């Protein structure tokens, strides 16, 4: 006689930008109910997503699955790492364990969850729990609206071609330019070239203790900033 | 002898798209600690934001300030309504009461909070608590990523000029087209004209019991949809 085990559910859980109080009630519940927690760790074994969620976790009560994925330009190496991570998660799902994958910000907004989802969704039930993203945290920190009434909003990577950034800066009322740290001086030039220096603010480490907000971006030096930095460029009403 | 009372704080609290479990822990705490709750009501006296937050409120324990603002095209009338609402809130803040203004989604993402903020920020301390927005809820409901790696994202109102929508549909990998209900058939035409019908999904009443997800938008009829509806147009990898 055989007994059948139904497979577990794969959850992508957004933990928000940094402040542990910015998780949703649903994210906290899913993390606490999950049988296993998966998260990406850097070369030092540190996981920002796990650090954010830590106050809500039952220490030691869940299976933990740290996933080491090098953030490098070699996509083939990254693809292989995602293949292996998905296989490890699948083994737990096959045993009927629910696995929660912790994601900084929102799981489907520039997150690694999408790569695991693409591998696991064909075979397993998958659920995404949204989280507060960095543009939202930047908007709250500066009280600059991301969009009003008929305005539009572009979210764009600082790593895209100059022409694309210039075009978006010209056409959009409001922009969040992500991954702006390493390309900081180039982004500043493009913002100036479109006459939007007064619309721009620069932010790092949002909602974390080391949060930095620079409202006059002309005071920024040419040093590269951290990965978790962004520019917010918002149409100022009544500006001359 | 006079005693000085410090003024209260004006909080814009995002309550998310509909599911009461999608509030953040911080939003719940701020709502429960506030002395007064302000929210917009429609002509029937109903407030969707209050309905979403209701399971977390201490019934009857807080001052309530329903604000009636007609959603109409007459901006002068709306401006006057915001003036009056800001004056009512200011009276409470002057008495040292903390006022939480409940906002559907995120308070600084197409929200009325911005108009009250513009009036109150010069004189009172103001704080925004971000909330899950409708594009995030749509992305979670469909498991379609809002953005990956070097992709970009446009958030745009269906009420903007055709040329602007066509341009965004041509240039952006991913789009959230909000307020798509009344302009549904026009938006569908523009999506088809840019060859992106297969990338599009249509959603209504996100995360609420009456949520509707239409993955094949060619099956939509020409009837207008509700205000809280949107299109998500996401670049499908590997699509022919």
GROMACS .gro file of C-alpha atoms in nm, chain A:
model
  240
    1UNK     CA    1   0.000   0.000   0.000
    2UNK     CA    2   0.132   0.344  -0.085
    3UNK     CA    3   0.037   0.678   0.067
    4UNK     CA    4   0.046   0.983  -0.153
    5UNK     CA    5   0.200   1.307  -0.024
    6UNK     CA    6   0.077   1.628  -0.182
    7UNK     CA    7   0.360   1.860  -0.278
    8UNK     CA    8   0.440   2.176  -0.083
    9UNK     CA    9   0.382   2.532  -0.197
   10UNK     CA   10   0.664   2.763  -0.308
   11UNK     CA   11   0.613   3.112  -0.164
   12UNK     CA   12   0.803   3.424  -0.276
   13UNK     CA   13   0.779   3.652   0.026
   14UNK     CA   14   0.865   4.022  -0.004
   15UNK     CA   15   1.029   4.148   0.316
   16UNK     CA   16   1.042   4.513   0.211
   17UNK     CA   17   1.333   4.757   0.194
   18UNK     CA   18   1.493   4.713   0.538
   19UNK     CA   19   1.272   4.809   0.833
   20UNK     CA   20   1.132   4.482   0.979
   21UNK     CA   21   0.809   4.668   1.054
   22UNK     CA   22   0.750   4.713   0.680
   23UNK     CA   23   0.662   4.347   0.623
   24UNK     CA   24   0.294   4.283   0.560
   25UNK     CA   25   0.091   4.077   0.805
   26UNK     CA   26   0.059   3.814   0.531
   27UNK     CA   27   0.436   3.798   0.479
   28UNK     CA   28   0.493   3.746   0.851
   29UNK     CA   29   0.229   3.471   0.868
   30UNK     CA   30   0.367   3.290   0.563
   31UNK     CA   31   0.723   3.304   0.699
   32UNK     CA   32   0.612   3.166   1.034
   33UNK     CA   33   0.400   2.888   0.880
   34UNK     CA   34   0.657   2.776   0.625
   35UNK     CA   35   0.839   2.450   0.684
   36UNK     CA   36   1.155   2.579   0.520
   37UNK     CA   37   1.313   2.920   0.458
   38UNK     CA   38   1.530   2.980   0.153
   39UNK     CA   39   1.733   3.296   0.097
   40UNK     CA   40   2.031   3.416  -0.101
   41UNK     CA   41   2.356   3.469   0.086
   42UNK     CA   42   2.659   3.666  -0.025
   43UNK     CA   43   3.017   3.538  -0.018
   44UNK     CA   44   3.034   3.612   0.358
   45UNK     CA   45   2.725   3.400   0.423
   46UNK     CA   46   2.517   3.711   0.498
   47UNK     CA   47   2.158   3.752   0.381
   48UNK     CA   48   2.002   4.100   0.395
   49UNK     CA   49   1.655   3.952   0.337
   50UNK     CA   50   1.697   3.716   0.632
   51UNK     CA   51   1.833   3.996   0.850
   52UNK     CA   52   1.521   4.204   0.774
   53UNK     CA   53   1.287   3.915   0.851
   54UNK     CA   54   1.481   3.784   1.153
   55UNK     CA   55   1.265   3.948   1.426
   56UNK     CA   56   0.965   3.757   1.289
   57UNK     CA   57   1.122   3.412   1.254
   58UNK     CA   58   1.101   3.122   1.497
   59UNK     CA   59   1.475   3.076   1.549
   60UNK     CA   60   1.591   2.724   1.471
   61UNK     CA   61   1.239   2.588   1.424
   62UNK     CA   62   1.253   2.577   1.045
   63UNK     CA   63   1.469   2.412   0.783
   64UNK     CA   64   1.703   2.674   0.638
   65UNK     CA   65   1.829   2.668   0.283
   66UNK     CA   66   2.092   2.936   0.220
   67UNK     CA   67   2.151   2.980  -0.154
   68UNK     CA   68   2.486   3.112  -0.272
   69UNK     CA   69   2.447   3.290  -0.606
   70UNK     CA   70   2.731   3.508  -0.730
   71UNK     CA   71   2.602   3.840  -0.862
   72UNK     CA   72   2.823   3.842  -1.166
   73UNK     CA   73   2.791   3.921  -1.532
   74UNK     CA   74   2.838   3.558  -1.635
   75UNK     CA   75   2.478   3.460  -1.694
   76UNK     CA   76   2.563   3.096  -1.762
   77UNK     CA   77   2.711   3.059  -1.416
   78UNK     CA   78   2.404   3.230  -1.264
   79UNK     CA   79   2.166   3.007  -1.461
   80UNK     CA   80   2.345   2.699  -1.330
   81UNK     CA   81   2.323   2.830  -0.973
   82UNK     CA   82   1.948   2.887  -1.013
   83UNK     CA   83   1.911   2.535  -1.156
   84UNK     CA   84   2.079   2.390  -0.848
   85UNK     CA   85   1.881   2.610  -0.607
   86UNK     CA   86   1.554   2.514  -0.776
   87UNK     CA   87   1.649   2.145  -0.747
   88UNK     CA   88   1.715   2.183  -0.373
   89UNK     CA   89   1.381   2.361  -0.322
   90UNK     CA   90   1.203   2.098  -0.535
   91UNK     CA   91   1.333   1.820  -0.310
   92UNK     CA   92   1.163   1.987  -0.011
   93UNK     CA   93   0.841   2.056  -0.207
   94UNK     CA   94   0.834   1.688  -0.312
   95UNK     CA   95   0.837   1.595   0.057
   96UNK     CA   96   0.527   1.812   0.108
   97UNK     CA   97   0.719   2.095   0.278
   98UNK     CA   98   0.612   2.454   0.214
   99UNK     CA   99   0.916   2.664   0.121
  100UNK     CA  100   0.926   3.043   0.169
  101UNK     CA  101   1.189   3.227  -0.036
  102UNK     CA  102   1.277   3.558   0.130
  103UNK     CA  103   1.310   3.853  -0.108
  104UNK     CA  104   1.422   4.208  -0.036
  105UNK     CA  105   1.153   4.454  -0.143
  106UNK     CA  106   0.889   4.289  -0.363
  107UNK     CA  107   0.951   3.935  -0.494
  108UNK     CA  108   0.850   4.017  -0.853
  109UNK     CA  109   1.023   4.356  -0.877
  110UNK     CA  110   1.386   4.301  -0.983
  111UNK     CA  111   1.402   3.996  -0.761
  112UNK     CA  112   1.570   3.656  -0.790
  113UNK     CA  113   1.234   3.493  -0.712
  114UNK     CA  114   1.137   3.523  -1.080
  115UNK     CA  115   1.422   3.292  -1.186
  116UNK     CA  116   1.328   3.024  -0.936
  117UNK     CA  117   0.960   3.069  -1.022
  118UNK     CA  118   1.030   3.007  -1.391
  119UNK     CA  119   1.189   2.674  -1.296
  120UNK     CA  120   0.937   2.561  -1.032
  121UNK     CA  121   0.599   2.696  -1.153
  122UNK     CA  122   0.553   2.428  -1.422
  123UNK     CA  123   0.547   2.157  -1.154
  124UNK     CA  124   0.458   2.310  -0.815
  125UNK     CA  125   0.197   2.554  -0.679
  126UNK     CA  126   0.362   2.896  -0.642
  127UNK     CA  127   0.240   3.206  -0.457
  128UNK     CA  128   0.386   3.558  -0.438
  129UNK     CA  129   0.337   3.780  -0.131
  130UNK     CA  130   0.410   4.138  -0.236
  131UNK     CA  131   0.642   4.364  -0.035
  132UNK     CA  132   0.720   4.735  -0.011
  133UNK     CA  133   0.968   4.824  -0.286
  134UNK     CA  134   1.256   5.070  -0.269
  135UNK     CA  135   1.089   5.342  -0.484
  136UNK     CA  136   0.797   5.339  -0.240
  137UNK     CA  137   1.031   5.364   0.058
  138UNK     CA  138   1.217   5.649  -0.115
  139UNK     CA  139   0.892   5.830  -0.182
  140UNK     CA  140   0.786   5.794   0.183
  141UNK     CA  141   1.128   5.907   0.312
  142UNK     CA  142   1.120   6.225   0.103
  143UNK     CA  143   0.741   6.279   0.095
  144UNK     CA  144   0.771   6.316  -0.284
  145UNK     CA  145   0.469   6.158  -0.461
  146UNK     CA  146   0.561   5.881  -0.708
  147UNK     CA  147   0.264   5.988  -0.922
  148UNK     CA  148  -0.036   6.221  -0.908
  149UNK     CA  149  -0.354   6.234  -1.120
  150UNK     CA  150  -0.246   6.211  -1.486
  151UNK     CA  151   0.126   6.185  -1.423
  152UNK     CA  152   0.330   5.887  -1.530
  153UNK     CA  153   0.615   5.700  -1.364
  154UNK     CA  154   0.915   5.520  -1.509
  155UNK     CA  155   1.124   5.269  -1.318
  156UNK     CA  156   1.453   5.214  -1.491
  157UNK     CA  157   1.795   5.069  -1.422
  158UNK     CA  158   2.094   5.304  -1.420
  159UNK     CA  159   2.270   5.032  -1.620
  160UNK     CA  160   2.056   5.086  -1.930
  161UNK     CA  161   2.193   5.276  -2.234
  162UNK     CA  162   2.230   5.656  -2.207
  163UNK     CA  163   1.973   5.716  -2.481
  164UNK     CA  164   1.710   5.521  -2.292
  165UNK     CA  165   1.772   5.711  -1.968
  166UNK     CA  166   1.772   6.048  -2.148
  167UNK     CA  167   1.449   5.961  -2.321
  168UNK     CA  168   1.277   5.855  -1.998
  169UNK     CA  169   1.402   6.168  -1.818
  170UNK     CA  170   1.253   6.381  -2.096
  171UNK     CA  171   0.917   6.207  -2.122
  172UNK     CA  172   0.825   6.099  -1.769
  173UNK     CA  173   0.701   6.320  -1.487
  174UNK     CA  174   0.850   6.092  -1.225
  175UNK     CA  175   1.130   5.836  -1.232
  176UNK     CA  176   1.294   5.592  -0.999
  177UNK     CA  177   1.643   5.514  -1.127
  178UNK     CA  178   1.761   5.198  -0.954
  179UNK     CA  179   2.107   5.050  -0.911
  180UNK     CA  180   2.237   5.406  -0.928
  181UNK     CA  181   2.534   5.358  -0.697
  182UNK     CA  182   2.807   5.242  -0.932
  183UNK     CA  183   2.689   5.469  -1.214
  184UNK     CA  184   2.626   5.769  -0.992
  185UNK     CA  185   2.828   6.034  -1.176
  186UNK     CA  186   2.695   5.926  -1.517
  187UNK     CA  187   2.334   5.935  -1.394
  188UNK     CA  188   2.394   6.284  -1.249
  189UNK     CA  189   2.519   6.403  -1.588
  190UNK     CA  190   2.212   6.271  -1.766
  191UNK     CA  191   1.980   6.426  -1.506
  192UNK     CA  192   2.156   6.761  -1.555
  193UNK     CA  193   2.145   6.729  -1.936
  194UNK     CA  194   1.764   6.705  -1.921
  195UNK     CA  195   1.734   6.999  -1.680
  196UNK     CA  196   1.602   6.787  -1.397
  197UNK     CA  197   1.868   6.840  -1.130
  198UNK     CA  198   1.622   7.026  -0.906
  199UNK     CA  199   1.372   6.736  -0.936
  200UNK     CA  200   1.625   6.477  -0.820
  201UNK     CA  201   1.705   6.327  -0.480
  202UNK     CA  202   1.951   6.046  -0.406
  203UNK     CA  203   1.894   5.778  -0.143
  204UNK     CA  204   2.090   5.488   0.007
  205UNK     CA  205   2.006   5.205   0.252
  206UNK     CA  206   1.638   5.297   0.274
  207UNK     CA  207   1.459   5.256   0.608
  208UNK     CA  208   1.775   5.108   0.757
  209UNK     CA  209   1.978   5.270   1.034
  210UNK     CA  210   2.236   5.394   0.785
  211UNK     CA  211   1.970   5.554   0.556
  212UNK     CA  212   2.106   5.854   0.366
  213UNK     CA  213   1.896   6.109   0.178
  214UNK     CA  214   2.067   6.373  -0.038
  215UNK     CA  215   1.817   6.637  -0.148
  216UNK     CA  216   2.069   6.856  -0.333
  217UNK     CA  217   2.232   6.610  -0.571
  218UNK     CA  218   2.489   6.871  -0.683
  219UNK     CA  219   2.662   6.804  -0.349
  220UNK     CA  220   2.723   6.437  -0.439
  221UNK     CA  221   3.082   6.342  -0.514
  222UNK     CA  222   3.195   6.109  -0.791
  223UNK     CA  223   3.249   5.810  -0.565
  224UNK     CA  224   3.035   5.508  -0.649
  225UNK     CA  225   2.754   5.437  -0.401
  226UNK     CA  226   2.630   5.103  -0.267
  227UNK     CA  227   2.415   4.861  -0.470
  228UNK     CA  228   2.105   4.954  -0.270
  229UNK     CA  229   2.088   5.316  -0.377
  230UNK     CA  230   1.855   5.501  -0.611
  231UNK     CA  231   1.762   5.833  -0.758
  232UNK     CA  232   1.408   5.964  -0.739
  233UNK     CA  233   1.330   6.231  -0.999
  234UNK     CA  234   0.991   6.392  -0.934
  235UNK     CA  235   0.824   6.676  -1.118
  236UNK     CA  236   0.808   6.966  -0.869
  237UNK     CA  237   0.492   7.167  -0.903
  238UNK     CA  238   0.541   7.542  -0.910
  239UNK     CA  239   0.916   7.514  -0.957
  240UNK     CA  240   1.042   7.796  -1.179
   0.00000   0.00000   0.00000
